[in-house]
Amino acid sequence: MKTESTIQPTSQAALEITDLGVAYESTWVLDHINLTIQQGEFIGIIGPNGAGKSTLLKTVAGLIRPTHGEIHFPTAQGRRHPVGYVPQRFDLDPDLPLRACDLVGLGLDGHRWGFAWPNSQRRRKIEEALAQVDLAGFADHPAGKLSGGQLQRVLIAQALVSDPELLLLDEPLSSLDLASAQTVVDVVHRVSQELSMTVLLVTHDMNPLLSVMDRIIYVVNGQAVIGTVDQVVQKDVLDKLYGYDVEVLRLRGRILVVGDETASGDAAGFDHR
Amino acid sequence: MLFPPGLFTLEFMQNAWVAGTAVAIVGGVVGFFVVLRGATFVAHAVPRASFAGAAGAALVGQSSALGLGTFAVLSALGIASISRERRHGVATALILAAALGLGDLFLTIGHVYAPAVFALLFGQIVGISTPDVHAVLIVSAITVVLFAATFRPLLLQTVSPHVAEARGFWTRGLEVWFLLLVSGAAAAMVPVVGALLAFSLMVGPAATGSIIGKSPLKALGWSIVFGVLSLWLSVWLAYLTFWPIGFFVSGFCLLFYAAARLITRP
């Protein structure tokens, strides 16, 4: 478990969020969020269901318009869509006439006009992206017949191939078995190291990420606290965030937050598999 | 005799071959996204709704092609404006029923000779005039070109709408755009093969192509091949037997799909 951030104070901010608020109708889903993420940081966005963590990620991705506040990408230098977004997993029809390379190709040039005619340069870029997620040789595999973990990694390759400044992943570990989830975590971690990619990853279970996260953003009821795991996942910090008494248990290298209202199994840190 | 005289030489047969081929291509092309998006009900409703436009055109003394096109576009926009994102079912059903009701009203108050309008259900492929063929070719060509130009954004939005949105696409706009392509195909197809066969040609060949072709371009290619093949065989057999062409087109569309399903069954 990392005890302090490995990020050098000299590094540049990749994401600055200032006084962000998101409201649906008259309910504030997020309010007064202020965060600065450094270039190359691996950030876990943790919190119970319905806390607003996916909303936070989607707002950074540009899928949700903030009600107030600013989101700024200092390293993007005016690039219009600097993020690579990996959506929450969806099921594909087994008959879908798409191969893994077609999904990745859509990340490369899906915004362009016309057809994607095969060419060797395009193919090489796609194969490199698949190799980055340990799926070399899967280019021609039918997309609808990939396993859950493989599809998740193809979607990561789809985001990486556009050479983004930030990689945003929405619940990439949900409904994966432990081994597949670990593979996804390893792949994202390696990518973040090799490309010094800034990563924001939403999950309701922080445990698989404890060894790879630089800092976490803990979201409860639309409020967020950022810091290292040891700074944030503390009884006094979480009591304030939840607004009532919780217990933080550290057992055999795992962290459990007990007392969460949704604690029937989905509490942050509960292993419900 | 397998190829009786006149099959390729009579003017109305030449028109049938040309217009039929054009609508088979446009159906196979637009059908690719109809099948990929699971929007078969829309492909059923838009051609049917456009048929009501022909009745309206007859009432006000306009050409039925204009009425068809107008109603195809209006029904597509209607479905887009009142449906929830990507869930067209309820909106499509209500728009379809309302359009058919409107068509009935037009026929009643206009005392239009109904069989001429009802012929649009099964088309009049051997009754198309040469100027009609030109109109069909133009509408088909425009639809296919617009389809080809927007192929990748549509594919991206179909497969993962959130990624498309993160890339800055207005996904709702692409949704409307897809429905407009369906209405373009319907406007080209209904005068030639009728509303029911337009449905068949927009769904069958594309579904077969998606089973056989493993990549988007191959699936699209096969979709066009099966559409054109179904139509050519049908025109030929209808000429031989004097049986209705609708029987053959709908039959081949089903047959090819069933065969592809059974052959590729694991």
mmCIF file with all atom_site columns, C-alpha atoms in Angstrom, chain A residues 58 61-63 81 83 85 87 90 92 95-99 102-103 106-118 122 158 162, chain B residues 32 36 147-153 155-156 159-163 165-169 209-211 213-220 261:
data_model
loop_
_atom_site.group_PDB
_atom_site.id
_atom_site.type_symbol
_atom_site.label_atom_id
_atom_site.label_alt_id
_atom_site.label_comp_id
_atom_site.label_asym_id
_atom_site.label_entity_id
_atom_site.label_seq_id
_atom_site.pdbx_PDB_ins_code
_atom_site.Cartn_x
_atom_site.Cartn_y
_atom_site.Cartn_z
_atom_site.occupancy
_atom_site.B_iso_or_equiv
_atom_site.pdbx_formal_charge
_atom_site.auth_seq_id
_atom_site.auth_comp_id
_atom_site.auth_asym_id
_atom_site.auth_atom_id
_atom_site.pdbx_PDB_model_num
ATOM 1  C CA . LYS A 1 58  ? -18.883 11.918  -16.789 1.00 0.00 ? 58  LYS A CA 1
ATOM 2  C CA . ALA A 1 61  ? -15.496 13.483  -19.802 1.00 0.00 ? 61  ALA A CA 1
ATOM 3  C CA . GLY A 1 62  ? -17.840 16.155  -21.126 1.00 0.00 ? 62  GLY A CA 1
ATOM 4  C CA . LEU A 1 63  ? -20.921 13.913  -21.058 1.00 0.00 ? 63  LEU A CA 1
ATOM 5  C CA . HIS A 1 81  ? -11.433 16.411  -26.544 1.00 0.00 ? 81  HIS A CA 1
ATOM 6  C CA . VAL A 1 83  ? -9.882  12.639  -22.557 1.00 0.00 ? 83  VAL A CA 1
ATOM 7  C CA . TYR A 1 85  ? -13.348 7.722   -21.941 1.00 0.00 ? 85  TYR A CA 1
ATOM 8  C CA . PRO A 1 87  ? -17.704 3.633   -20.603 1.00 0.00 ? 87  PRO A CA 1
ATOM 9  C CA . PHE A 1 90  ? -22.116 -3.013  -21.926 1.00 0.00 ? 90  PHE A CA 1
ATOM 10 C CA . LEU A 1 92  ? -22.515 -6.723  -27.245 1.00 0.00 ? 92  LEU A CA 1
ATOM 11 C CA . ASP A 1 95  ? -23.650 -11.524 -34.044 1.00 0.00 ? 95  ASP A CA 1
ATOM 12 C CA . LEU A 1 96  ? -22.261 -7.993  -34.118 1.00 0.00 ? 96  LEU A CA 1
ATOM 13 C CA . PRO A 1 97  ? -20.228 -7.703  -37.339 1.00 0.00 ? 97  PRO A CA 1
ATOM 14 C CA . LEU A 1 98  ? -17.347 -6.004  -35.539 1.00 0.00 ? 98  LEU A CA 1
ATOM 15 C CA . ARG A 1 99  ? -13.947 -7.331  -34.577 1.00 0.00 ? 99  ARG A CA 1
ATOM 16 C CA . ASP A 1 102 ? -12.996 -2.333  -35.454 1.00 0.00 ? 102 ASP A CA 1
ATOM 17 C CA . LEU A 1 103 ? -13.813 -1.221  -31.906 1.00 0.00 ? 103 LEU A CA 1
ATOM 18 C CA . LEU A 1 106 ? -13.478 3.673   -33.874 1.00 0.00 ? 106 LEU A CA 1
ATOM 19 C CA . GLY A 1 107 ? -11.362 5.189   -31.113 1.00 0.00 ? 107 GLY A CA 1
ATOM 20 C CA . LEU A 1 108 ? -8.707  6.141   -33.653 1.00 0.00 ? 108 LEU A CA 1
ATOM 21 C CA . ASP A 1 109 ? -10.821 7.727   -36.381 1.00 0.00 ? 109 ASP A CA 1
ATOM 22 C CA . GLY A 1 110 ? -14.505 7.113   -35.536 1.00 0.00 ? 110 GLY A CA 1
ATOM 23 C CA . HIS A 1 111 ? -15.121 10.841  -35.692 1.00 0.00 ? 111 HIS A CA 1
ATOM 24 C CA . ARG A 1 112 ? -14.079 11.112  -39.345 1.00 0.00 ? 112 ARG A CA 1
ATOM 25 C CA . TRP A 1 113 ? -16.238 11.109  -42.441 1.00 0.00 ? 113 TRP A CA 1
ATOM 26 C CA . GLY A 1 114 ? -16.765 8.104   -44.667 1.00 0.00 ? 114 GLY A CA 1
ATOM 27 C CA . PHE A 1 115 ? -15.573 4.543   -44.316 1.00 0.00 ? 115 PHE A CA 1
ATOM 28 C CA . ALA A 1 116 ? -12.464 3.226   -42.591 1.00 0.00 ? 116 ALA A CA 1
ATOM 29 C CA . TRP A 1 117 ? -10.734 1.540   -45.504 1.00 0.00 ? 117 TRP A CA 1
ATOM 30 C CA . PRO A 1 118 ? -8.116  -0.968  -44.404 1.00 0.00 ? 118 PRO A CA 1
ATOM 31 C CA . ARG A 1 122 ? -3.988  2.249   -39.345 1.00 0.00 ? 122 ARG A CA 1
ATOM 32 C CA . GLN A 1 158 ? -10.072 2.176   -27.897 1.00 0.00 ? 158 GLN A CA 1
ATOM 33 C CA . SER A 1 162 ? -6.611  8.424   -29.555 1.00 0.00 ? 162 SER A CA 1
ATOM 34 C CA . PHE B 2 32  ? -27.111 -2.177  -42.003 1.00 0.00 ? 32  PHE B CA 1
ATOM 35 C CA . LEU B 2 36  ? -27.204 -2.997  -35.880 1.00 0.00 ? 36  LEU B CA 1
ATOM 36 C CA . PHE B 2 147 ? -25.040 7.237   -45.484 1.00 0.00 ? 147 PHE B CA 1
ATOM 37 C CA . ALA B 2 148 ? -21.483 6.665   -46.703 1.00 0.00 ? 148 ALA B CA 1
ATOM 38 C CA . ALA B 2 149 ? -20.344 10.126  -45.626 1.00 0.00 ? 149 ALA B CA 1
ATOM 39 C CA . THR B 2 150 ? -21.568 9.669   -42.052 1.00 0.00 ? 150 THR B CA 1
ATOM 40 C CA . PHE B 2 151 ? -20.812 5.964   -41.730 1.00 0.00 ? 151 PHE B CA 1
ATOM 41 C CA . ARG B 2 152 ? -18.121 6.133   -39.050 1.00 0.00 ? 152 ARG B CA 1
ATOM 42 C CA . PRO B 2 153 ? -19.781 8.585   -36.651 1.00 0.00 ? 153 PRO B CA 1
ATOM 43 C CA . LEU B 2 155 ? -21.130 3.343   -36.255 1.00 0.00 ? 155 LEU B CA 1
ATOM 44 C CA . LEU B 2 156 ? -19.365 4.856   -33.253 1.00 0.00 ? 156 LEU B CA 1
ATOM 45 C CA . VAL B 2 159 ? -21.731 0.802   -30.747 1.00 0.00 ? 159 VAL B CA 1
ATOM 46 C CA . SER B 2 160 ? -20.862 3.136   -27.886 1.00 0.00 ? 160 SER B CA 1
ATOM 47 C CA . PRO B 2 161 ? -22.911 6.313   -27.599 1.00 0.00 ? 161 PRO B CA 1
ATOM 48 C CA . HIS B 2 162 ? -20.998 7.553   -24.565 1.00 0.00 ? 162 HIS B CA 1
ATOM 49 C CA . VAL B 2 163 ? -17.670 7.409   -26.363 1.00 0.00 ? 163 VAL B CA 1
ATOM 50 C CA . GLU B 2 165 ? -20.451 11.918  -26.870 1.00 0.00 ? 165 GLU B CA 1
ATOM 51 C CA . ALA B 2 166 ? -17.058 12.201  -25.173 1.00 0.00 ? 166 ALA B CA 1
ATOM 52 C CA . ARG B 2 167 ? -15.641 12.808  -28.656 1.00 0.00 ? 167 ARG B CA 1
ATOM 53 C CA . GLY B 2 168 ? -17.916 15.791  -28.973 1.00 0.00 ? 168 GLY B CA 1
ATOM 54 C CA . PHE B 2 169 ? -20.703 14.293  -31.062 1.00 0.00 ? 169 PHE B CA 1
ATOM 55 C CA . GLY B 2 209 ? -25.074 -9.820  -44.053 1.00 0.00 ? 209 GLY B CA 1
ATOM 56 C CA . SER B 2 210 ? -24.356 -9.210  -40.382 1.00 0.00 ? 210 SER B CA 1
ATOM 57 C CA . ILE B 2 211 ? -24.293 -12.939 -39.716 1.00 0.00 ? 211 ILE B CA 1
ATOM 58 C CA . GLY B 2 213 ? -19.745 -10.658 -42.699 1.00 0.00 ? 213 GLY B CA 1
ATOM 59 C CA . LYS B 2 214 ? -17.416 -10.416 -39.719 1.00 0.00 ? 214 LYS B CA 1
ATOM 60 C CA . SER B 2 215 ? -16.355 -6.793  -40.198 1.00 0.00 ? 215 SER B CA 1
ATOM 61 C CA . PRO B 2 216 ? -18.543 -3.721  -40.795 1.00 0.00 ? 216 PRO B CA 1
ATOM 62 C CA . LEU B 2 217 ? -17.510 -3.332  -44.437 1.00 0.00 ? 217 LEU B CA 1
ATOM 63 C CA . LYS B 2 218 ? -17.978 -7.019  -45.214 1.00 0.00 ? 218 LYS B CA 1
ATOM 64 C CA . ALA B 2 219 ? -21.361 -7.100  -43.488 1.00 0.00 ? 219 ALA B CA 1
ATOM 65 C CA . LEU B 2 220 ? -22.398 -4.050  -45.498 1.00 0.00 ? 220 LEU B CA 1
ATOM 66 C CA . ARG B 2 261 ? -28.710 -18.665 -39.196 1.00 0.00 ? 261 ARG B CA 1
#
